[in-house]
Amino acid sequence: MIKVERLSKHFNGVKAVDDISFEVKEHENLVLLGTSGCGKTTTLKMLNRLIEPTSGSITINNQNILDQKPEELRRGIGYVLQNNGLFPHYTVAENIAIVPQLLKWDSKRIEIRIAELIEKLHLSKDQLKLYPNELSGGQQQRVGLARALVADPPVLLMDEPFGALDNITRSKIQIEFKELDELKRKTIIMVTHDVQEAFELGDRICLMDKGKIVQIGTPAELLFNPANQFVADFLRDQRLQLEFKSVTVKDIWELLPSAKKEAAGQDLPIDSNIWAALQKLSADRSSNLYITYRHETKSIGFEQLTTTFYKYQSKRPHE
Ligand SMILES: Nc1ncnc2c1ncn2[C@@H]1O[C@H](COP(=O)(O)OP(=O)(O)O)[C@@H](O)[C@H]1O
Ligand SMILES: [Mg+2]
């Protein structure tokens, strides 16, 4: 759906983005990952023409974006700015209503859409009258997301959307983010410098360094088949947790023993990663999770899950 070809951006001779190419499929979530200054924000801004490229091309739905008026292009693209970028002198409702007003929606339609979004994003009606600085960081982030989603654009660009949040708020919002129906229908490019976040949220990860792409692939590909030493080093410190995040329950399904559903326990979706399952189980080590896949139900506990995971890892072919 999105195709970036040989894209570069130079600022006074500095190669902020240096000849990068990648594609994003419809409804995919691609994460641009890398340390500060590697060119992530510049890449994202070129996608909605906040920055014009020095060279290269970008097509969205087979249309070269340089052939479109920036205003028209941006109607199809929601943008969540770094540090949420809310207007401080606009209320929450006014911030969210900016795009619908540009599109000349009538006030009733705007009201209905805002009410729908604040419910989905767990904001309250009373907060609509408040100003951004009267909200917590997490709430501001939700408003930023609501503003980007309000006109239901097919493409969403997000620049460090959870960057300014404390760890607990961040994990909570990440979980909600993954479960939000509106987002499953979108093609998303998200920027982060946080490796864990990239592994948690990305279908594929594009690891960048000094304006170039070092490797692009699924979390498991980067982890188990790194293109070079840079990739391996980048992931080294947090390797164990990343391994848990890059493997899903579905991957280890065949290795899990079948069981009948006896005691009550929580159900776990088949596409959950091992890390998420372990977190649920760690609250009560004697509890079980139930997973149903292709008309079969299996039950797992904490010890069994870790054992099965290691069994799976030992069978994985190493390059
Ligand atoms: N408007 C600008 N003028 C000059 N240099 C810039 C400008 N914007 C970004 N840069 C430089 O380009 C490089 C990449 O920046 P950026 O894309 O913001 O990185 P990231 O988002 O990965 O932290 C940095 O070296 C930065 O200093
Ligand atoms: Mg940036």
mmCIF file of C-alpha atoms and ligand atoms in Angstrom:
data_model
loop_
_atom_site.group_PDB
_atom_site.id
_atom_site.type_symbol
_atom_site.label_atom_id
_atom_site.label_comp_id
_atom_site.label_asym_id
_atom_site.label_seq_id
_atom_site.Cartn_x
_atom_site.Cartn_y
_atom_site.Cartn_z
ATOM 1 C CA MET A 1 0.000 0.000 0.000
ATOM 2 C CA ILE A 2 2.884 2.345 0.816
ATOM 3 C CA LYS A 3 6.015 2.174 -1.268
ATOM 4 C CA VAL A 4 9.153 4.166 -0.484
ATOM 5 C CA GLU A 5 11.881 4.064 -3.106
ATOM 6 C CA ARG A 6 15.441 5.355 -2.797
ATOM 7 C CA LEU A 7 14.332 8.143 -0.487
ATOM 8 C CA SER A 8 16.876 10.684 0.783
ATOM 9 C CA LYS A 9 16.805 13.929 2.706
ATOM 10 C CA HIS A 10 19.862 16.091 3.139
ATOM 11 C CA PHE A 11 19.976 19.108 5.455
ATOM 12 C CA ASN A 12 22.918 21.344 4.494
ATOM 13 C CA GLY A 13 24.970 18.373 3.418
ATOM 14 C CA VAL A 14 23.937 16.197 6.400
ATOM 15 C CA LYS A 15 22.338 12.960 5.181
ATOM 16 C CA ALA A 16 19.415 12.694 7.641
ATOM 17 C CA VAL A 17 17.825 9.991 5.458
ATOM 18 C CA ASP A 18 20.152 8.243 3.051
ATOM 19 C CA ASP A 19 18.709 6.234 0.172
ATOM 20 C CA ILE A 20 16.130 4.068 1.939
ATOM 21 C CA SER A 21 13.482 1.803 0.346
ATOM 22 C CA PHE A 22 10.705 -0.176 1.968
ATOM 23 C CA GLU A 23 7.094 -1.219 1.471
ATOM 24 C CA VAL A 24 4.184 -1.464 3.887
ATOM 25 C CA LYS A 25 1.257 -3.764 3.210
ATOM 26 C CA GLU A 26 -2.340 -2.808 3.865
ATOM 27 C CA HIS A 27 -3.290 -3.154 7.570
ATOM 28 C CA GLU A 28 0.318 -3.803 8.503
ATOM 29 C CA ASN A 29 2.068 -2.101 11.402
ATOM 30 C CA LEU A 30 5.649 -1.206 10.494
ATOM 31 C CA VAL A 31 7.873 0.172 13.239
ATOM 32 C CA LEU A 32 10.816 2.450 12.427
ATOM 33 C CA LEU A 33 13.308 1.707 15.191
ATOM 34 C CA GLY A 34 16.628 3.359 15.962
ATOM 35 C CA THR A 35 18.538 5.650 18.282
ATOM 36 C CA SER A 36 17.953 9.403 18.382
ATOM 37 C CA GLY A 37 19.034 11.215 15.222
ATOM 38 C CA CYS A 38 18.973 8.191 12.890
ATOM 39 C CA GLY A 39 16.324 9.740 10.620
ATOM 40 C CA LYS A 40 13.013 8.285 11.847
ATOM 41 C CA THR A 41 11.054 11.526 12.235
ATOM 42 C CA THR A 42 12.395 12.898 8.945
ATOM 43 C CA THR A 43 11.215 9.730 7.178
ATOM 44 C CA LEU A 44 7.775 9.963 8.760
ATOM 45 C CA LYS A 45 7.390 13.647 7.895
ATOM 46 C CA MET A 46 8.236 12.983 4.253
ATOM 47 C CA LEU A 47 5.325 10.526 4.124
ATOM 48 C CA ASN A 48 2.784 13.288 4.670
ATOM 49 C CA ARG A 49 4.826 16.037 3.032
ATOM 50 C CA LEU A 50 5.704 18.005 6.126
ATOM 51 C CA ILE A 51 9.216 17.640 4.687
ATOM 52 C CA GLU A 52 9.966 17.377 0.959
ATOM 53 C CA PRO A 53 12.541 14.737 -0.030
ATOM 54 C CA THR A 54 15.889 15.608 -1.604
ATOM 55 C CA SER A 55 15.429 12.608 -3.894
ATOM 56 C CA GLY A 56 13.458 9.404 -4.237
ATOM 57 C CA SER A 57 9.745 8.672 -4.413
ATOM 58 C CA ILE A 58 6.832 7.710 -2.194
ATOM 59 C CA THR A 59 3.639 6.157 -3.502
ATOM 60 C CA ILE A 60 0.498 5.479 -1.497
ATOM 61 C CA ASN A 61 -2.119 3.310 -3.209
ATOM 62 C CA ASN A 62 -0.114 3.548 -6.446
ATOM 63 C CA GLN A 63 -0.260 7.326 -6.398
ATOM 64 C CA ASN A 64 2.892 9.395 -6.190
ATOM 65 C CA ILE A 65 2.336 11.667 -3.207
ATOM 66 C CA LEU A 66 4.207 14.520 -4.894
ATOM 67 C CA ASP A 67 1.419 14.603 -7.502
ATOM 68 C CA GLN A 68 -1.159 15.292 -4.791
ATOM 69 C CA LYS A 69 -1.913 18.498 -2.962
ATOM 70 C CA PRO A 70 -0.538 18.216 0.594
ATOM 71 C CA GLU A 71 -3.995 19.001 2.069
ATOM 72 C CA GLU A 72 -5.606 16.227 0.047
ATOM 73 C CA LEU A 73 -2.872 13.767 0.889
ATOM 74 C CA ARG A 74 -3.162 14.512 4.611
ATOM 75 C CA ARG A 75 -6.893 13.840 4.631
ATOM 76 C CA GLY A 76 -6.076 10.160 4.202
ATOM 77 C CA ILE A 77 -3.306 10.169 6.816
ATOM 78 C CA GLY A 78 -3.672 10.531 10.575
ATOM 79 C CA TYR A 79 -0.564 11.887 12.274
ATOM 80 C CA VAL A 80 0.281 11.535 15.950
ATOM 81 C CA LEU A 81 3.103 13.928 16.721
ATOM 82 C CA GLN A 82 6.059 13.358 19.012
ATOM 83 C CA ASN A 83 5.051 14.615 22.524
ATOM 84 C CA ASN A 84 1.402 14.529 21.373
ATOM 85 C CA GLY A 85 1.471 18.043 19.835
ATOM 86 C CA LEU A 86 -1.895 19.132 21.209
ATOM 87 C CA PHE A 87 -2.741 22.830 20.974
ATOM 88 C CA PRO A 88 -2.495 24.130 24.566
ATOM 89 C CA HIS A 89 -5.126 26.867 24.147
ATOM 90 C CA TYR A 90 -7.724 24.550 22.618
ATOM 91 C CA THR A 91 -9.884 22.298 24.787
ATOM 92 C CA VAL A 92 -9.793 18.543 24.307
ATOM 93 C CA ALA A 93 -12.963 18.682 22.189
ATOM 94 C CA GLU A 94 -11.583 21.520 20.068
ATOM 95 C CA ASN A 95 -8.323 19.676 19.525
ATOM 96 C CA ILE A 96 -10.123 16.562 18.313
ATOM 97 C CA ALA A 97 -12.512 18.592 16.120
ATOM 98 C CA ILE A 98 -9.816 20.341 14.068
ATOM 99 C CA VAL A 99 -9.851 17.982 11.086
ATOM 100 C CA PRO A 100 -13.659 17.479 10.949
ATOM 101 C CA GLN A 101 -14.057 21.251 10.920
ATOM 102 C CA LEU A 102 -11.625 21.561 8.035
ATOM 103 C CA LEU A 103 -13.707 18.919 6.279
ATOM 104 C CA LYS A 104 -16.816 20.976 7.059
ATOM 105 C CA TRP A 105 -18.663 18.265 8.934
ATOM 106 C CA ASP A 106 -21.797 19.576 10.636
ATOM 107 C CA SER A 107 -21.592 19.970 14.402
ATOM 108 C CA LYS A 108 -23.904 17.045 15.155
ATOM 109 C CA ARG A 109 -21.720 14.647 13.178
ATOM 110 C CA ILE A 110 -18.594 15.924 14.930
ATOM 111 C CA GLU A 111 -20.252 15.505 18.318
ATOM 112 C CA ILE A 112 -21.309 11.927 17.593
ATOM 113 C CA ARG A 113 -17.905 10.923 16.295
ATOM 114 C CA ILE A 114 -16.094 12.477 19.271
ATOM 115 C CA ALA A 115 -18.425 10.706 21.707
ATOM 116 C CA GLU A 116 -17.713 7.402 19.974
ATOM 117 C CA LEU A 117 -13.943 7.931 20.094
ATOM 118 C CA ILE A 118 -13.667 9.031 23.703
ATOM 119 C CA GLU A 119 -15.527 5.901 24.733
ATOM 120 C CA LYS A 120 -13.217 3.652 22.708
ATOM 121 C CA LEU A 121 -10.146 5.430 24.054
ATOM 122 C CA HIS A 122 -11.348 5.421 27.671
ATOM 123 C CA LEU A 123 -11.610 9.164 28.071
ATOM 124 C CA SER A 124 -14.551 10.725 29.844
ATOM 125 C CA LYS A 125 -17.109 13.235 28.618
ATOM 126 C CA ASP A 126 -16.150 15.678 31.361
ATOM 127 C CA GLN A 127 -12.613 15.832 30.019
ATOM 128 C CA LEU A 128 -13.778 17.290 26.700
ATOM 129 C CA LYS A 129 -14.015 20.757 28.269
ATOM 130 C CA LEU A 130 -10.531 20.612 29.793
ATOM 131 C CA TYR A 131 -7.275 21.925 28.357
ATOM 132 C CA PRO A 132 -4.414 19.512 27.563
ATOM 133 C CA ASN A 133 -2.302 20.567 30.570
ATOM 134 C CA GLU A 134 -5.179 19.579 32.877
ATOM 135 C CA LEU A 135 -4.820 15.945 31.767
ATOM 136 C CA SER A 136 -2.269 13.273 32.675
ATOM 137 C CA GLY A 137 0.363 12.267 30.119
ATOM 138 C CA GLY A 138 -1.531 9.098 29.282
ATOM 139 C CA GLN A 139 -4.783 10.987 28.774
ATOM 140 C CA GLN A 140 -3.060 13.552 26.540
ATOM 141 C CA GLN A 141 -1.722 10.694 24.472
ATOM 142 C CA ARG A 142 -5.233 9.278 24.072
ATOM 143 C CA VAL A 143 -6.470 12.690 22.916
ATOM 144 C CA GLY A 144 -3.626 12.860 20.383
ATOM 145 C CA LEU A 145 -4.702 9.463 19.084
ATOM 146 C CA ALA A 146 -8.368 10.512 18.970
ATOM 147 C CA ARG A 147 -7.427 13.582 16.965
ATOM 148 C CA ALA A 148 -5.532 11.457 14.449
ATOM 149 C CA LEU A 149 -8.341 8.897 14.155
ATOM 150 C CA VAL A 150 -11.346 11.211 14.037
ATOM 151 C CA ALA A 151 -11.831 11.284 10.255
ATOM 152 C CA ASP A 152 -11.045 7.558 9.996
ATOM 153 C CA PRO A 153 -8.009 7.851 7.681
ATOM 154 C CA PRO A 154 -6.715 4.564 6.209
ATOM 155 C CA VAL A 155 -3.103 5.426 7.101
ATOM 156 C CA LEU A 156 -1.765 6.365 10.508
ATOM 157 C CA LEU A 157 1.700 7.790 11.205
ATOM 158 C CA MET A 158 2.796 7.876 14.826
ATOM 159 C CA ASP A 159 5.976 9.503 16.116
ATOM 160 C CA GLU A 160 7.078 8.099 19.488
ATOM 161 C CA PRO A 161 3.420 7.994 20.581
ATOM 162 C CA PHE A 162 4.151 6.506 23.991
ATOM 163 C CA GLY A 163 7.588 8.045 24.446
ATOM 164 C CA ALA A 164 6.763 10.535 27.180
ATOM 165 C CA LEU A 165 4.883 8.101 29.431
ATOM 166 C CA ASP A 166 6.043 6.286 32.538
ATOM 167 C CA ASN A 167 6.546 2.531 32.153
ATOM 168 C CA ILE A 168 3.312 1.414 33.762
ATOM 169 C CA THR A 169 1.097 3.823 31.818
ATOM 170 C CA ARG A 170 2.974 2.914 28.660
ATOM 171 C CA SER A 171 2.421 -0.856 28.999
ATOM 172 C CA LYS A 172 -1.241 -0.251 29.739
ATOM 173 C CA ILE A 173 -1.760 1.946 26.682
ATOM 174 C CA GLN A 174 0.229 -0.457 24.500
ATOM 175 C CA ILE A 175 -2.107 -3.308 25.438
ATOM 176 C CA GLU A 176 -5.194 -1.205 24.677
ATOM 177 C CA PHE A 177 -3.603 -0.043 21.461
ATOM 178 C CA LYS A 178 -3.206 -3.620 20.256
ATOM 179 C CA GLU A 179 -6.820 -4.417 21.035
ATOM 180 C CA LEU A 180 -8.414 -1.343 19.469
ATOM 181 C CA ASP A 181 -10.586 -2.363 16.507
ATOM 182 C CA GLU A 182 -10.207 0.955 14.707
ATOM 183 C CA LEU A 183 -6.469 0.415 14.532
ATOM 184 C CA LYS A 184 -6.668 -3.096 13.116
ATOM 185 C CA ARG A 185 -8.155 -1.627 9.939
ATOM 186 C CA LYS A 186 -5.306 0.824 9.475
ATOM 187 C CA THR A 187 -1.947 0.772 7.804
ATOM 188 C CA ILE A 188 0.407 2.115 10.459
ATOM 189 C CA ILE A 189 3.962 3.372 10.463
ATOM 190 C CA MET A 190 5.150 4.008 13.979
ATOM 191 C CA VAL A 191 8.439 5.493 15.146
ATOM 192 C CA THR A 192 10.149 4.471 18.376
ATOM 193 C CA HIS A 193 13.586 4.247 19.938
ATOM 194 C CA ASP A 194 12.294 1.619 22.381
ATOM 195 C CA VAL A 195 13.203 -1.928 21.375
ATOM 196 C CA GLN A 196 10.582 -3.538 23.630
ATOM 197 C CA GLU A 197 7.854 -1.344 22.160
ATOM 198 C CA ALA A 198 8.926 -2.217 18.626
ATOM 199 C CA PHE A 199 8.736 -5.930 19.447
ATOM 200 C CA GLU A 200 5.411 -5.536 21.191
ATOM 201 C CA LEU A 201 3.630 -3.572 18.482
ATOM 202 C CA GLY A 202 5.364 -4.143 15.149
ATOM 203 C CA ASP A 203 4.336 -6.724 12.554
ATOM 204 C CA ARG A 204 7.665 -5.843 11.002
ATOM 205 C CA ILE A 205 10.526 -3.693 12.245
ATOM 206 C CA CYS A 206 12.722 -1.421 10.165
ATOM 207 C CA LEU A 207 15.939 -0.880 12.097
ATOM 208 C CA MET A 208 17.718 2.332 11.078
ATOM 209 C CA ASP A 209 21.164 3.778 11.747
ATOM 210 C CA LYS A 210 22.653 7.040 10.440
ATOM 211 C CA GLY A 211 19.901 7.563 7.883
ATOM 212 C CA LYS A 212 20.106 4.053 6.456
ATOM 213 C CA ILE A 213 18.080 0.878 6.927
ATOM 214 C CA VAL A 214 20.175 -1.790 8.595
ATOM 215 C CA GLN A 215 17.525 -4.534 8.503
ATOM 216 C CA ILE A 216 13.820 -4.823 7.885
ATOM 217 C CA GLY A 217 11.878 -7.918 8.937
ATOM 218 C CA THR A 218 9.638 -9.519 11.542
ATOM 219 C CA PRO A 219 10.752 -9.294 15.180
ATOM 220 C CA ALA A 220 11.763 -12.966 15.023
ATOM 221 C CA GLU A 221 13.817 -12.403 11.861
ATOM 222 C CA LEU A 222 15.798 -9.587 13.459
ATOM 223 C CA LEU A 223 16.337 -11.591 16.613
ATOM 224 C CA PHE A 224 17.181 -15.001 15.177
ATOM 225 C CA ASN A 225 18.566 -14.021 11.813
ATOM 226 C CA PRO A 226 20.280 -10.643 12.282
ATOM 227 C CA ALA A 227 21.688 -9.126 9.092
ATOM 228 C CA ASN A 228 24.921 -8.119 10.806
ATOM 229 C CA GLN A 229 26.673 -7.443 14.101
ATOM 230 C CA PHE A 230 24.947 -4.065 14.517
ATOM 231 C CA VAL A 231 21.529 -5.721 14.678
ATOM 232 C CA ALA A 232 22.722 -8.404 17.096
ATOM 233 C CA ASP A 233 24.331 -5.774 19.348
ATOM 234 C CA PHE A 234 21.267 -3.544 19.221
ATOM 235 C CA LEU A 235 19.086 -6.333 20.604
ATOM 236 C CA ARG A 236 21.592 -7.949 22.947
ATOM 237 C CA ASP A 237 20.809 -6.290 26.292
ATOM 238 C CA GLN A 238 17.162 -7.241 26.341
ATOM 239 C CA ARG A 239 17.408 -10.467 24.429
ATOM 240 C CA LEU A 240 15.466 -12.790 26.734
ATOM 241 C CA GLN A 241 12.421 -10.552 26.988
ATOM 242 C CA LEU A 242 12.509 -9.945 23.232
ATOM 243 C CA GLU A 243 12.558 -13.684 22.592
ATOM 244 C CA PHE A 244 9.438 -14.063 24.722
ATOM 245 C CA LYS A 245 7.807 -11.273 22.724
ATOM 246 C CA SER A 246 8.764 -12.586 19.297
ATOM 247 C CA VAL A 247 7.144 -16.006 19.795
ATOM 248 C CA THR A 248 3.374 -16.449 19.979
ATOM 249 C CA VAL A 249 1.299 -19.171 21.598
ATOM 250 C CA LYS A 250 0.385 -20.264 18.081
ATOM 251 C CA ASP A 251 4.078 -20.920 17.318
ATOM 252 C CA ILE A 252 4.408 -23.377 20.201
ATOM 253 C CA TRP A 253 0.879 -24.822 19.868
ATOM 254 C CA GLU A 254 1.996 -28.245 18.581
ATOM 255 C CA LEU A 255 4.328 -28.676 21.542
ATOM 256 C CA LEU A 256 1.638 -27.998 24.131
ATOM 257 C CA PRO A 257 -0.128 -31.019 25.595
ATOM 258 C CA SER A 258 -3.901 -31.084 25.141
ATOM 259 C CA ALA A 259 -6.032 -30.807 28.231
ATOM 260 C CA LYS A 260 -9.635 -30.707 29.137
ATOM 261 C CA LYS A 261 -11.010 -27.546 30.589
ATOM 262 C CA GLU A 262 -11.380 -28.199 34.303
ATOM 263 C CA ALA A 263 -10.943 -25.336 36.702
ATOM 264 C CA ALA A 264 -11.975 -21.853 35.776
ATOM 265 C CA GLY A 265 -9.231 -19.823 34.158
ATOM 266 C CA GLN A 266 -8.701 -16.939 31.822
ATOM 267 C CA ASP A 267 -8.918 -17.430 28.084
ATOM 268 C CA LEU A 268 -5.912 -16.370 26.068
ATOM 269 C CA PRO A 269 -6.067 -15.405 22.367
ATOM 270 C CA ILE A 270 -3.975 -17.709 20.161
ATOM 271 C CA ASP A 271 -1.933 -14.818 18.745
ATOM 272 C CA SER A 272 -0.758 -13.602 22.175
ATOM 273 C CA ASN A 273 2.987 -13.546 22.627
ATOM 274 C CA ILE A 274 4.683 -15.636 25.319
ATOM 275 C CA TRP A 275 5.621 -12.537 27.299
ATOM 276 C CA ALA A 276 1.978 -11.434 27.584
ATOM 277 C CA ALA A 277 0.949 -14.950 28.653
ATOM 278 C CA LEU A 278 3.686 -15.113 31.304
ATOM 279 C CA GLN A 279 2.630 -11.741 32.664
ATOM 280 C CA LYS A 280 -0.946 -12.959 33.062
ATOM 281 C CA LEU A 281 0.230 -16.152 34.738
ATOM 282 C CA SER A 282 2.768 -14.519 37.025
ATOM 283 C CA ALA A 283 0.043 -12.786 39.030
ATOM 284 C CA ASP A 284 -0.977 -16.206 40.293
ATOM 285 C CA ARG A 285 1.578 -18.905 39.589
ATOM 286 C CA SER A 286 -0.858 -21.721 40.261
ATOM 287 C CA SER A 287 -3.444 -20.451 37.754
ATOM 288 C CA ASN A 288 -3.963 -21.672 34.211
ATOM 289 C CA LEU A 289 -4.740 -20.058 30.876
ATOM 290 C CA TYR A 290 -7.018 -21.655 28.295
ATOM 291 C CA ILE A 291 -6.330 -21.374 24.616
ATOM 292 C CA THR A 292 -8.689 -22.534 21.908
ATOM 293 C CA TYR A 293 -7.451 -23.069 18.388
ATOM 294 C CA ARG A 294 -9.078 -25.026 15.563
ATOM 295 C CA HIS A 295 -11.752 -26.483 17.881
ATOM 296 C CA GLU A 296 -9.198 -27.767 20.373
ATOM 297 C CA THR A 297 -8.620 -26.304 23.832
ATOM 298 C CA LYS A 298 -5.358 -26.543 25.718
ATOM 299 C CA SER A 299 -4.484 -25.344 29.175
ATOM 300 C CA ILE A 300 -1.116 -23.980 30.303
ATOM 301 C CA GLY A 301 0.462 -22.942 33.557
ATOM 302 C CA PHE A 302 3.555 -20.833 34.211
ATOM 303 C CA GLU A 303 6.123 -23.640 34.514
ATOM 304 C CA GLN A 304 4.751 -25.531 31.559
ATOM 305 C CA LEU A 305 4.766 -22.463 29.360
ATOM 306 C CA THR A 306 8.407 -21.645 30.062
ATOM 307 C CA THR A 307 9.443 -25.291 29.550
ATOM 308 C CA THR A 308 7.560 -25.516 26.260
ATOM 309 C CA PHE A 309 9.046 -22.223 25.128
ATOM 310 C CA TYR A 310 12.600 -23.482 25.684
ATOM 311 C CA LYS A 311 11.769 -26.728 23.916
ATOM 312 C CA TYR A 312 10.548 -24.682 20.956
ATOM 313 C CA GLN A 313 13.697 -22.526 21.002
ATOM 314 C CA SER A 314 15.996 -25.542 21.011
ATOM 315 C CA LYS A 315 14.298 -26.860 17.872
ATOM 316 C CA ARG A 316 14.588 -23.575 16.044
ATOM 317 C CA PRO A 317 17.109 -23.813 13.211
ATOM 318 C CA HIS A 318 20.035 -21.449 13.818
ATOM 319 C CA GLU A 319 21.611 -19.733 10.894
HETATM 320 N N1 LIG B 1 15.180 20.807 9.935
HETATM 321 C C1 LIG B 1 16.398 20.274 10.097
HETATM 322 N N2 LIG B 1 17.511 20.973 9.783
HETATM 323 C C2 LIG B 1 18.728 20.440 9.919
HETATM 324 N N3 LIG B 1 18.971 19.195 10.370
HETATM 325 C C3 LIG B 1 17.916 18.441 10.705
HETATM 326 C C4 LIG B 1 16.569 18.924 10.593
HETATM 327 N N4 LIG B 1 15.720 17.949 10.999
HETATM 328 C C5 LIG B 1 16.490 16.907 11.352
HETATM 329 N N5 LIG B 1 17.810 17.186 11.183
HETATM 330 C C6 LIG B 1 18.930 16.271 11.449
HETATM 331 O O1 LIG B 1 18.670 15.065 10.752
HETATM 332 C C7 LIG B 1 19.039 13.940 11.533
HETATM 333 C C8 LIG B 1 17.833 13.017 11.719
HETATM 334 O O2 LIG B 1 16.858 13.653 12.529
HETATM 335 P P1 LIG B 1 15.479 12.964 12.928
HETATM 336 O O3 LIG B 1 14.852 12.450 11.688
HETATM 337 O O4 LIG B 1 14.722 13.948 13.712
HETATM 338 O O5 LIG B 1 15.976 11.759 13.830
HETATM 339 P P2 LIG B 1 15.158 10.795 14.822
HETATM 340 O O6 LIG B 1 13.699 11.086 14.684
HETATM 341 O O7 LIG B 1 15.523 9.416 14.397
HETATM 342 O O8 LIG B 1 15.674 11.094 16.193
HETATM 343 C C9 LIG B 1 19.610 14.486 12.814
HETATM 344 O O9 LIG B 1 21.009 14.542 12.693
HETATM 345 C C10 LIG B 1 19.020 15.864 12.916
HETATM 346 O O10 LIG B 1 19.853 16.718 13.631
HETATM 347 MG MG MG B 2 12.328 11.781 16.203
#
